[in-house]
CSV table of C-alpha atoms and ligand atoms in Angstrom, one decimal:
chain,number,residue,atom,x,y,z
A,6,MET,CA,-10.0,8.9,49.9
A,7,ASP,CA,-10.6,12.0,52.1
A,8,PHE,CA,-13.9,12.7,53.8
A,9,ILE,CA,-13.3,16.4,52.9
A,10,ASP,CA,-10.4,17.4,50.7
A,11,LEU,CA,-9.2,20.9,51.4
A,12,LYS,CA,-5.7,20.4,49.9
A,13,THR,CA,-6.9,20.1,46.3
A,14,GLN,CA,-8.8,23.3,46.8
A,15,TYR,CA,-5.7,25.0,48.2
A,16,ARG,CA,-3.6,23.9,45.2
A,17,ARG,CA,-6.2,25.3,42.8
A,18,LEU,CA,-6.1,28.6,44.7
A,19,LYS,CA,-2.5,28.8,45.7
A,20,PRO,CA,-1.3,31.9,43.9
A,21,SER,CA,-4.2,34.0,44.9
A,22,MET,CA,-4.5,32.6,48.4
A,23,ASP,CA,-0.8,33.1,49.1
A,24,ALA,CA,-0.8,36.6,47.7
A,25,ARG,CA,-3.8,37.6,49.8
A,26,ILE,CA,-2.4,36.2,53.0
A,27,ALA,CA,1.0,37.8,52.3
A,28,ARG,CA,-0.7,41.2,51.9
A,29,VAL,CA,-2.2,40.9,55.4
A,30,LEU,CA,1.2,39.9,56.8
A,31,GLU,CA,2.7,43.0,55.1
A,32,HIS,CA,0.2,45.6,56.0
A,33,GLY,CA,-0.1,44.4,59.6
A,34,ALA,CA,-3.8,45.3,60.3
A,35,TYR,CA,-4.4,41.8,61.6
A,36,VAL,CA,-7.7,42.7,63.3
A,37,MET,CA,-10.4,44.7,61.5
A,38,GLY,CA,-8.1,45.2,58.5
A,39,PRO,CA,-9.3,46.2,54.9
A,40,GLU,CA,-10.0,42.5,54.0
A,41,VAL,CA,-12.7,42.4,56.6
A,42,THR,CA,-14.6,45.3,55.0
A,43,GLU,CA,-14.0,44.0,51.5
A,44,LEU,CA,-15.3,40.5,52.5
A,45,GLU,CA,-18.4,41.9,54.2
A,46,GLN,CA,-19.3,43.9,51.1
A,47,LEU,CA,-18.8,40.9,48.9
A,48,LEU,CA,-20.8,38.5,51.1
A,49,ALA,CA,-23.7,41.0,51.5
A,50,THR,CA,-23.9,41.3,47.8
A,51,TYR,CA,-23.7,37.6,47.3
A,52,CYS,CA,-26.5,36.8,49.8
A,53,GLY,CA,-28.6,39.8,48.7
A,54,THR,CA,-28.8,41.5,52.1
A,55,ARG,CA,-28.1,45.1,53.1
A,56,HIS,CA,-25.6,44.1,55.7
A,57,CYS,CA,-23.0,41.5,56.5
A,58,VAL,CA,-21.2,41.5,59.9
A,59,SER,CA,-18.3,39.1,60.0
A,60,VAL,CA,-17.6,37.4,63.3
A,61,ALA,CA,-15.2,35.0,65.0
A,62,SER,CA,-17.3,31.8,64.6
A,63,GLY,CA,-20.7,30.4,63.8
A,64,THR,CA,-21.5,30.0,67.5
A,65,ASP,CA,-20.6,33.7,68.1
A,66,ALA,CA,-22.8,34.6,65.2
A,67,LEU,CA,-25.8,32.9,66.8
A,68,MET,CA,-25.0,34.4,70.2
A,69,ILE,CA,-24.6,37.9,68.8
A,70,ALA,CA,-27.9,37.6,66.9
A,71,LEU,CA,-29.7,36.6,70.1
A,72,MET,CA,-27.9,39.3,72.2
A,73,ALA,CA,-28.9,42.0,69.6
A,74,LEU,CA,-32.5,40.9,69.9
A,75,ASP,CA,-32.1,41.4,73.7
A,76,ILE,CA,-32.8,37.8,74.5
A,77,GLY,CA,-31.7,36.5,77.9
A,78,PRO,CA,-32.8,34.8,81.1
A,79,GLY,CA,-36.5,33.9,81.3
A,80,ASP,CA,-36.8,33.9,77.5
A,81,GLU,CA,-37.4,30.9,75.3
A,82,VAL,CA,-36.0,30.4,71.8
A,83,ILE,CA,-37.3,27.6,69.5
A,84,THR,CA,-34.9,25.5,67.6
A,85,ALA,CA,-34.6,21.9,66.2
A,86,PRO,CA,-33.2,19.1,68.4
A,87,PHE,CA,-31.5,17.4,65.5
A,88,THR,CA,-28.5,19.6,64.8
A,89,PHE,CA,-25.0,20.4,65.9
A,90,PHE,CA,-24.8,21.2,69.6
A,91,ALA,CA,-24.0,24.9,69.0
A,92,SER,CA,-27.6,25.7,67.9
A,93,ALA,CA,-29.0,25.2,71.4
A,94,GLU,CA,-25.7,26.0,73.1
A,95,ALA,CA,-25.9,29.6,71.8
A,96,ILE,CA,-29.4,29.9,73.2
A,97,ALA,CA,-28.3,28.6,76.6
A,98,LEU,CA,-25.1,30.8,76.7
A,99,VAL,CA,-27.2,34.0,76.5
A,100,GLY,CA,-29.2,32.7,79.5
A,101,ALA,CA,-32.3,31.7,77.5
A,102,THR,CA,-34.0,28.3,77.4
A,103,PRO,CA,-33.9,26.2,74.2
A,104,VAL,CA,-37.4,24.9,73.3
A,105,PHE,CA,-37.3,22.1,70.7
A,106,VAL,CA,-39.6,21.4,67.8
A,107,ASP,CA,-39.1,18.1,66.0
A,108,VAL,CA,-37.8,17.9,62.5
A,109,ASP,CA,-39.5,16.9,59.3
A,110,PRO,CA,-38.1,13.3,58.8
A,111,ARG,CA,-37.5,13.9,55.1
A,112,THR,CA,-35.4,17.1,55.3
A,113,TYR,CA,-34.3,17.0,58.9
A,114,ASN,CA,-35.3,20.6,59.3
A,115,LEU,CA,-37.7,22.1,61.8
A,116,ASP,CA,-41.2,21.0,61.0
A,117,PRO,CA,-43.4,24.1,60.5
A,118,ALA,CA,-46.5,22.0,61.2
A,119,GLN,CA,-45.3,21.5,64.8
A,120,LEU,CA,-44.1,25.1,65.4
A,121,GLU,CA,-47.2,26.9,66.6
A,122,ALA,CA,-47.8,24.4,69.5
A,123,ALA,CA,-44.4,25.2,70.9
A,124,ILE,CA,-44.9,29.0,71.1
A,125,THR,CA,-45.6,30.3,74.7
A,126,PRO,CA,-45.8,33.8,76.1
A,127,ARG,CA,-42.1,33.5,76.9
A,128,THR,CA,-41.0,32.7,73.3
A,129,ARG,CA,-38.8,35.4,72.0
A,130,ALA,CA,-37.4,34.0,68.8
A,131,VAL,CA,-37.5,31.1,66.3
A,132,MET,CA,-34.2,29.7,65.2
A,133,PRO,CA,-34.5,27.1,62.5
A,134,VAL,CA,-31.4,25.3,61.3
A,135,SER,CA,-30.7,24.7,57.6
A,136,LEU,CA,-29.2,21.3,58.1
A,137,TYR,CA,-26.7,19.5,55.8
A,138,GLY,CA,-26.9,22.4,53.3
A,139,GLN,CA,-30.6,22.6,52.7
A,140,CYS,CA,-32.7,25.5,53.9
A,141,ALA,CA,-35.6,25.0,56.2
A,142,ASP,CA,-39.1,26.0,55.0
A,143,PHE,CA,-38.8,29.7,55.7
A,144,ASP,CA,-42.1,30.9,54.1
A,145,ALA,CA,-44.0,28.6,56.4
A,146,ILE,CA,-41.9,29.4,59.4
A,147,ASN,CA,-41.8,33.2,58.8
A,148,ALA,CA,-45.6,33.2,58.4
A,149,ILE,CA,-46.2,31.6,61.8
A,150,ALA,CA,-43.5,33.7,63.5
A,151,CYS,CA,-45.0,36.8,62.0
A,152,ARG,CA,-48.5,36.0,63.4
A,153,HIS,CA,-46.8,35.9,66.8
A,154,ASN,CA,-44.6,38.8,66.3
A,155,LEU,CA,-41.4,36.7,66.7
A,156,PRO,CA,-38.1,37.3,65.0
A,157,VAL,CA,-36.6,34.4,63.0
A,158,VAL,CA,-32.9,33.7,63.0
A,159,GLU,CA,-31.6,31.2,60.4
A,160,ASP,CA,-28.8,28.9,61.7
A,161,ALA,CA,-27.2,28.8,58.3
A,162,ALA,CA,-23.9,27.4,59.5
A,163,GLN,CA,-24.2,24.5,57.0
A,164,SER,CA,-26.1,26.3,54.2
A,165,PHE,CA,-24.0,29.2,52.9
A,166,GLY,CA,-24.6,29.2,49.1
A,167,ALA,CA,-27.8,27.2,49.2
A,168,THR,CA,-31.0,28.7,47.8
A,169,TYR,CA,-34.7,28.5,48.8
A,170,LYS,CA,-37.2,29.5,46.2
A,171,GLY,CA,-34.4,31.3,44.3
A,172,ARG,CA,-33.3,33.3,47.3
A,173,LYS,CA,-30.0,32.8,49.1
A,174,SER,CA,-29.7,31.2,52.5
A,175,ASN,CA,-28.9,33.9,55.2
A,176,ALA,CA,-31.3,36.3,53.4
A,177,LEU,CA,-34.5,34.3,54.3
A,178,SER,CA,-35.4,35.8,57.6
A,179,LEU,CA,-34.6,38.8,59.9
A,180,ILE,CA,-31.1,37.5,60.6
A,181,GLY,CA,-29.0,34.8,59.0
A,182,ALA,CA,-26.0,33.4,60.9
A,183,THR,CA,-23.4,31.3,59.2
A,184,SER,CA,-20.1,29.5,60.1
A,185,PHE,CA,-16.8,29.5,58.2
A,186,PHE,CA,-15.4,26.5,60.0
A,187,PRO,CA,-12.9,25.0,57.6
A,188,SER,CA,-15.1,22.0,56.6
A,189,LYS,CA,-18.2,24.2,55.8
A,190,PRO,CA,-19.2,24.9,52.2
A,191,LEU,CA,-17.4,28.2,52.5
A,192,GLY,CA,-14.6,27.5,55.0
A,193,ALA,CA,-11.7,29.6,56.4
A,194,TYR,CA,-8.4,28.3,57.6
A,195,GLY,CA,-9.5,28.6,61.1
A,196,ASP,CA,-12.7,29.7,62.8
A,197,GLY,CA,-15.0,32.3,61.4
A,198,GLY,CA,-18.6,33.3,60.9
A,199,ALA,CA,-21.0,36.0,59.7
A,200,LEU,CA,-24.3,37.6,60.3
A,201,PHE,CA,-26.7,38.9,57.6
A,202,THR,CA,-29.6,41.3,57.9
A,203,ASP,CA,-31.5,44.0,56.1
A,204,ASP,CA,-32.2,45.8,59.4
A,205,ASP,CA,-29.9,48.8,59.8
A,206,LYS,CA,-30.4,49.0,63.6
A,207,LEU,CA,-29.7,45.3,64.2
A,208,ALA,CA,-26.6,45.5,62.0
A,209,LYS,CA,-25.2,48.4,64.0
A,210,LEU,CA,-26.0,46.5,67.3
A,211,MET,CA,-24.3,43.3,66.1
A,212,ARG,CA,-21.2,45.3,65.0
A,213,GLU,CA,-21.0,46.8,68.5
A,214,ILE,CA,-21.6,43.5,70.3
A,215,ARG,CA,-18.8,41.8,68.3
A,216,LEU,CA,-16.5,44.5,69.7
A,217,HIS,CA,-17.2,44.3,73.4
A,218,GLY,CA,-20.5,46.2,73.1
A,219,GLN,CA,-18.6,49.4,72.3
A,220,ASP,CA,-20.4,52.2,70.4
A,221,ARG,CA,-17.3,54.4,70.3
A,222,ARG,CA,-13.8,53.8,71.5
A,223,TYR,CA,-13.7,52.7,75.2
A,224,HIS,CA,-17.4,53.5,75.6
A,225,HIS,CA,-19.7,50.5,76.4
A,226,PRO,CA,-23.5,50.9,76.6
A,227,ARG,CA,-23.8,47.1,76.6
A,228,LEU,CA,-21.8,43.8,77.0
A,229,GLY,CA,-20.3,42.1,74.0
A,230,LEU,CA,-17.6,39.7,73.0
A,231,THR,CA,-14.2,39.5,71.3
A,232,GLY,CA,-16.2,38.4,68.4
A,233,ARG,CA,-14.3,39.7,65.3
A,234,LEU,CA,-13.1,37.8,62.2
A,235,ASP,CA,-9.3,38.0,61.7
A,236,SER,CA,-8.0,39.8,58.6
A,237,ILE,CA,-6.1,36.7,57.6
A,238,GLN,CA,-9.3,34.6,57.7
A,239,ALA,CA,-11.1,37.3,55.7
A,240,ALA,CA,-8.3,37.1,53.1
A,241,VAL,CA,-8.7,33.4,52.9
A,242,LEU,CA,-12.4,33.7,52.4
A,243,LEU,CA,-11.9,36.4,49.7
A,244,ALA,CA,-9.7,34.0,47.8
A,245,LYS,CA,-12.2,31.1,48.2
A,246,MET,CA,-15.1,33.3,46.9
A,247,GLU,CA,-13.3,33.6,43.6
A,248,ILE,CA,-14.2,30.0,42.9
A,249,PHE,CA,-17.2,29.6,45.2
A,250,ASP,CA,-19.9,29.6,42.5
A,251,ASP,CA,-18.1,26.9,40.6
A,252,GLU,CA,-17.7,24.8,43.8
A,253,VAL,CA,-21.4,25.2,44.6
A,254,ALA,CA,-22.3,24.0,41.1
A,255,ALA,CA,-20.0,21.0,41.7
A,256,ARG,CA,-21.6,20.2,45.0
A,257,ILE,CA,-25.0,20.2,43.5
A,258,ARG,CA,-23.9,18.1,40.6
A,259,LEU,CA,-22.0,15.6,42.8
A,260,GLY,CA,-25.0,15.3,45.2
A,261,ALA,CA,-27.3,14.5,42.4
A,262,ARG,CA,-24.8,12.0,41.0
A,263,TYR,CA,-24.5,10.2,44.4
A,264,SER,CA,-28.3,9.9,44.5
A,265,GLU,CA,-28.4,8.5,41.0
A,266,LEU,CA,-25.7,5.9,41.7
A,267,LEU,CA,-27.5,5.0,44.9
A,268,ALA,CA,-30.8,4.5,43.1
A,269,ASP,CA,-29.0,2.3,40.5
A,270,ALA,CA,-27.2,0.3,43.2
A,271,PHE,CA,-30.5,-0.6,44.9
A,272,ALA,CA,-32.8,-0.7,41.9
A,273,GLY,CA,-35.3,-3.5,42.4
A,274,SER,CA,-34.4,-4.3,46.0
A,275,PRO,CA,-36.2,-2.9,49.1
A,276,PRO,CA,-35.0,0.6,50.0
A,277,VAL,CA,-32.4,-0.3,52.6
A,278,VAL,CA,-30.5,2.9,52.1
A,279,ARG,CA,-32.3,6.3,52.0
A,280,ALA,CA,-30.8,9.1,49.9
A,281,PRO,CA,-31.2,12.7,51.0
A,282,TYR,CA,-34.5,14.3,50.1
A,283,ILE,CA,-34.2,17.8,48.6
A,284,GLU,CA,-37.3,19.9,48.3
A,285,PRO,CA,-38.0,20.8,44.6
A,286,PHE,CA,-37.7,24.5,45.5
A,287,ASN,CA,-34.3,24.2,47.2
A,288,THR,CA,-30.8,23.8,46.0
A,289,CYS,CA,-28.6,22.0,48.5
A,290,VAL,CA,-24.9,22.7,49.0
A,291,TYR,CA,-24.4,19.3,50.7
A,292,ALA,CA,-22.3,20.5,53.7
A,293,GLN,CA,-22.9,16.8,54.2
A,294,TYR,CA,-24.2,14.1,51.9
A,295,THR,CA,-26.1,12.1,54.5
A,296,ILE,CA,-27.9,8.8,54.0
A,297,GLU,CA,-29.9,6.6,56.3
A,298,VAL,CA,-29.1,3.0,56.9
A,299,GLU,CA,-30.8,0.3,59.1
A,300,ASN,CA,-27.8,-1.0,61.0
A,301,ARG,CA,-25.4,1.9,61.3
A,302,GLU,CA,-22.7,0.4,63.5
A,303,ILE,CA,-22.1,-2.6,61.2
A,304,PHE,CA,-22.3,-0.3,58.1
A,305,GLU,CA,-19.8,2.1,59.6
A,306,THR,CA,-17.3,-0.7,60.4
A,307,ARG,CA,-17.7,-2.2,57.0
A,308,MET,CA,-17.2,1.1,55.2
A,309,LYS,CA,-14.0,1.7,57.2
A,310,ALA,CA,-12.7,-1.8,56.2
A,311,LEU,CA,-13.5,-0.9,52.6
A,312,GLY,CA,-11.4,2.2,52.9
A,313,VAL,CA,-14.2,4.8,52.7
A,314,PRO,CA,-14.4,7.3,55.5
A,315,THR,CA,-17.8,8.2,57.0
A,316,ALA,CA,-19.0,10.4,59.8
A,317,VAL,CA,-22.2,10.6,61.9
A,318,HIS,CA,-23.9,14.0,62.1
A,319,TYR,CA,-25.3,13.7,64.8
A,320,PRO,CA,-25.5,10.6,67.1
A,321,LEU,CA,-27.4,12.2,70.0
A,322,PRO,CA,-30.3,14.8,69.6
A,323,LEU,CA,-29.9,17.9,71.7
A,324,HIS,CA,-32.8,17.2,74.1
A,325,LEU,CA,-30.9,14.0,75.2
A,326,GLN,CA,-27.6,15.8,75.8
A,327,PRO,CA,-26.5,15.5,79.4
A,328,VAL,CA,-26.3,19.3,79.8
A,329,PHE,CA,-30.0,19.7,78.9
A,330,GLU,CA,-31.2,17.0,81.2
A,331,HIS,CA,-32.8,19.6,83.5
A,332,LEU,CA,-35.2,20.5,80.6
A,333,GLY,CA,-36.9,17.1,81.4
A,334,LEU,CA,-37.3,16.1,77.8
A,335,GLY,CA,-36.7,12.3,77.8
A,336,GLU,CA,-36.4,9.7,75.1
A,337,GLY,CA,-39.5,9.5,72.9
A,338,ARG,CA,-40.2,13.2,73.0
A,339,PHE,CA,-39.0,14.0,69.5
A,340,PRO,CA,-39.3,10.7,67.5
A,341,ALA,CA,-38.2,12.0,64.1
A,342,SER,CA,-35.0,13.4,65.6
A,343,GLU,CA,-34.3,10.3,67.6
A,344,THR,CA,-34.8,8.0,64.6
A,345,ALA,CA,-32.6,10.2,62.4
A,346,ALA,CA,-29.9,10.2,65.1
A,347,ARG,CA,-29.9,6.4,65.1
A,348,ARG,CA,-29.8,6.0,61.3
A,349,VAL,CA,-27.9,8.8,59.6
A,350,ILE,CA,-24.4,8.5,58.2
A,351,SER,CA,-22.5,11.0,56.0
A,352,LEU,CA,-20.4,10.0,53.0
A,353,PRO,CA,-17.3,11.8,51.6
A,354,MET,CA,-18.4,15.1,50.1
A,355,HIS,CA,-16.4,18.0,48.7
A,356,PRO,CA,-16.3,19.7,45.3
A,357,TYR,CA,-13.2,17.8,44.1
A,358,LEU,CA,-14.7,14.2,44.3
A,359,THR,CA,-14.1,12.4,41.0
A,360,GLU,CA,-16.6,10.1,39.2
A,361,ALA,CA,-14.3,7.2,40.2
A,362,ASP,CA,-14.4,8.3,43.9
A,363,GLN,CA,-18.2,8.4,43.7
A,364,VAL,CA,-18.5,5.0,42.1
A,365,LYS,CA,-16.1,3.5,44.7
A,366,VAL,CA,-18.1,5.0,47.5
A,367,MET,CA,-21.4,3.6,46.2
A,368,GLN,CA,-19.9,0.2,45.5
A,369,ALA,CA,-18.7,0.2,49.2
A,370,VAL,CA,-22.2,1.3,50.3
A,371,ARG,CA,-23.8,-1.6,48.4
A,372,GLN,CA,-21.3,-4.1,50.0
A,373,ALA,CA,-21.6,-2.6,53.5
A,374,VAL,CA,-25.4,-3.0,53.6
A,375,GLY,CA,-25.4,-6.4,51.9
B,9,PLP,C1,-25.8,23.8,62.6
B,9,PLP,C2,-24.6,24.5,63.2
B,9,PLP,N1,-24.8,25.5,64.0
B,9,PLP,C3,-23.8,26.2,64.5
B,9,PLP,C4,-22.5,25.8,64.3
B,9,PLP,C5,-21.4,26.6,65.0
B,9,PLP,O1,-20.4,27.0,64.1
B,9,PLP,P1,-18.9,27.2,64.6
B,9,PLP,O2,-18.3,25.9,64.7
B,9,PLP,O3,-18.3,28.1,63.6
B,9,PLP,O4,-18.9,27.9,65.9
B,9,PLP,C6,-22.2,24.7,63.4
B,9,PLP,C7,-20.9,24.4,63.0
B,9,PLP,O5,-20.2,23.5,63.4
B,9,PLP,C8,-23.3,24.0,62.9
B,9,PLP,O6,-23.2,23.0,62.1
């Protein structure tokens, strides 16, 4: 059993995928080719934003968003400590300081109730992460940010395709930033990412920053990056978008089925395994299906022995990463993040899991905690 199965998806898409890639090889516009424009239009329509700016990775997307907001040294950006490293890395790479706000232990997303206390005169933006494929509570976060005149950037690297109160992830705040890393809900065959906004001025700036800060050929009013999405990756994503709605529906169905099997497996016994909690107003695309167990190391070893791959997202919260030691945020500072980091473990999840796969995984879970 694969943790993520991209080969079955390729077999399903092969004729269209191969034709689209071949077209790029033939026309030769490998950078900023017609596929890039076509993809940006399609994704903007999909998310319901005025603009989509494709970029080279999710990390570049976050950095470009912060650069477009003119954030740099001396500035603080608020994010969650329980996330992939890139969320805080992007903040530090532009020279700003990450300021962490602990997560809600049920959803693992930034807890709006703790946000206001972290805002200082140096705060320049709030960057919640929509972890595991479920959006953070944007109404609550936007309202607080708005009171303090702060822009909100969604780190939507794991939540492309998810909805919050009927609206799409990436369209929930001033800027949405996503990743097309191959294992993401919408993944390329290499690195990629995209930015979403309704703001014309920001969209123009972000387009310039992804192209070395150039506003016209060889004229650079600002610094930027080699931050473009390749035409071949755009072609791959266009092919994958043909079946994306169907895959999102499958993810939602499979996530619910896992939780049902989990409830059955432990009916009547104390809750030794915690299933993901999805807010009733959210749909989750399950970039990961992540449970909590008491004794993760033993659980992990037993699952491996039973032939079921697992992964830990993520074992060390960002405030405890060696590179952020200078922030002076020790153990005990963000208890919900620290507890989650000790207990979480992700099970195989992709749209092509079968009922038999899911039953096998849950039988293994039952045995591994027993
Ligand atoms: C929450 C989060 N933010 C940012 C990123 C960075 O994306 P990328 O790997 O495309 O640079 C990722 C992806 O791994 C992520 O999971």
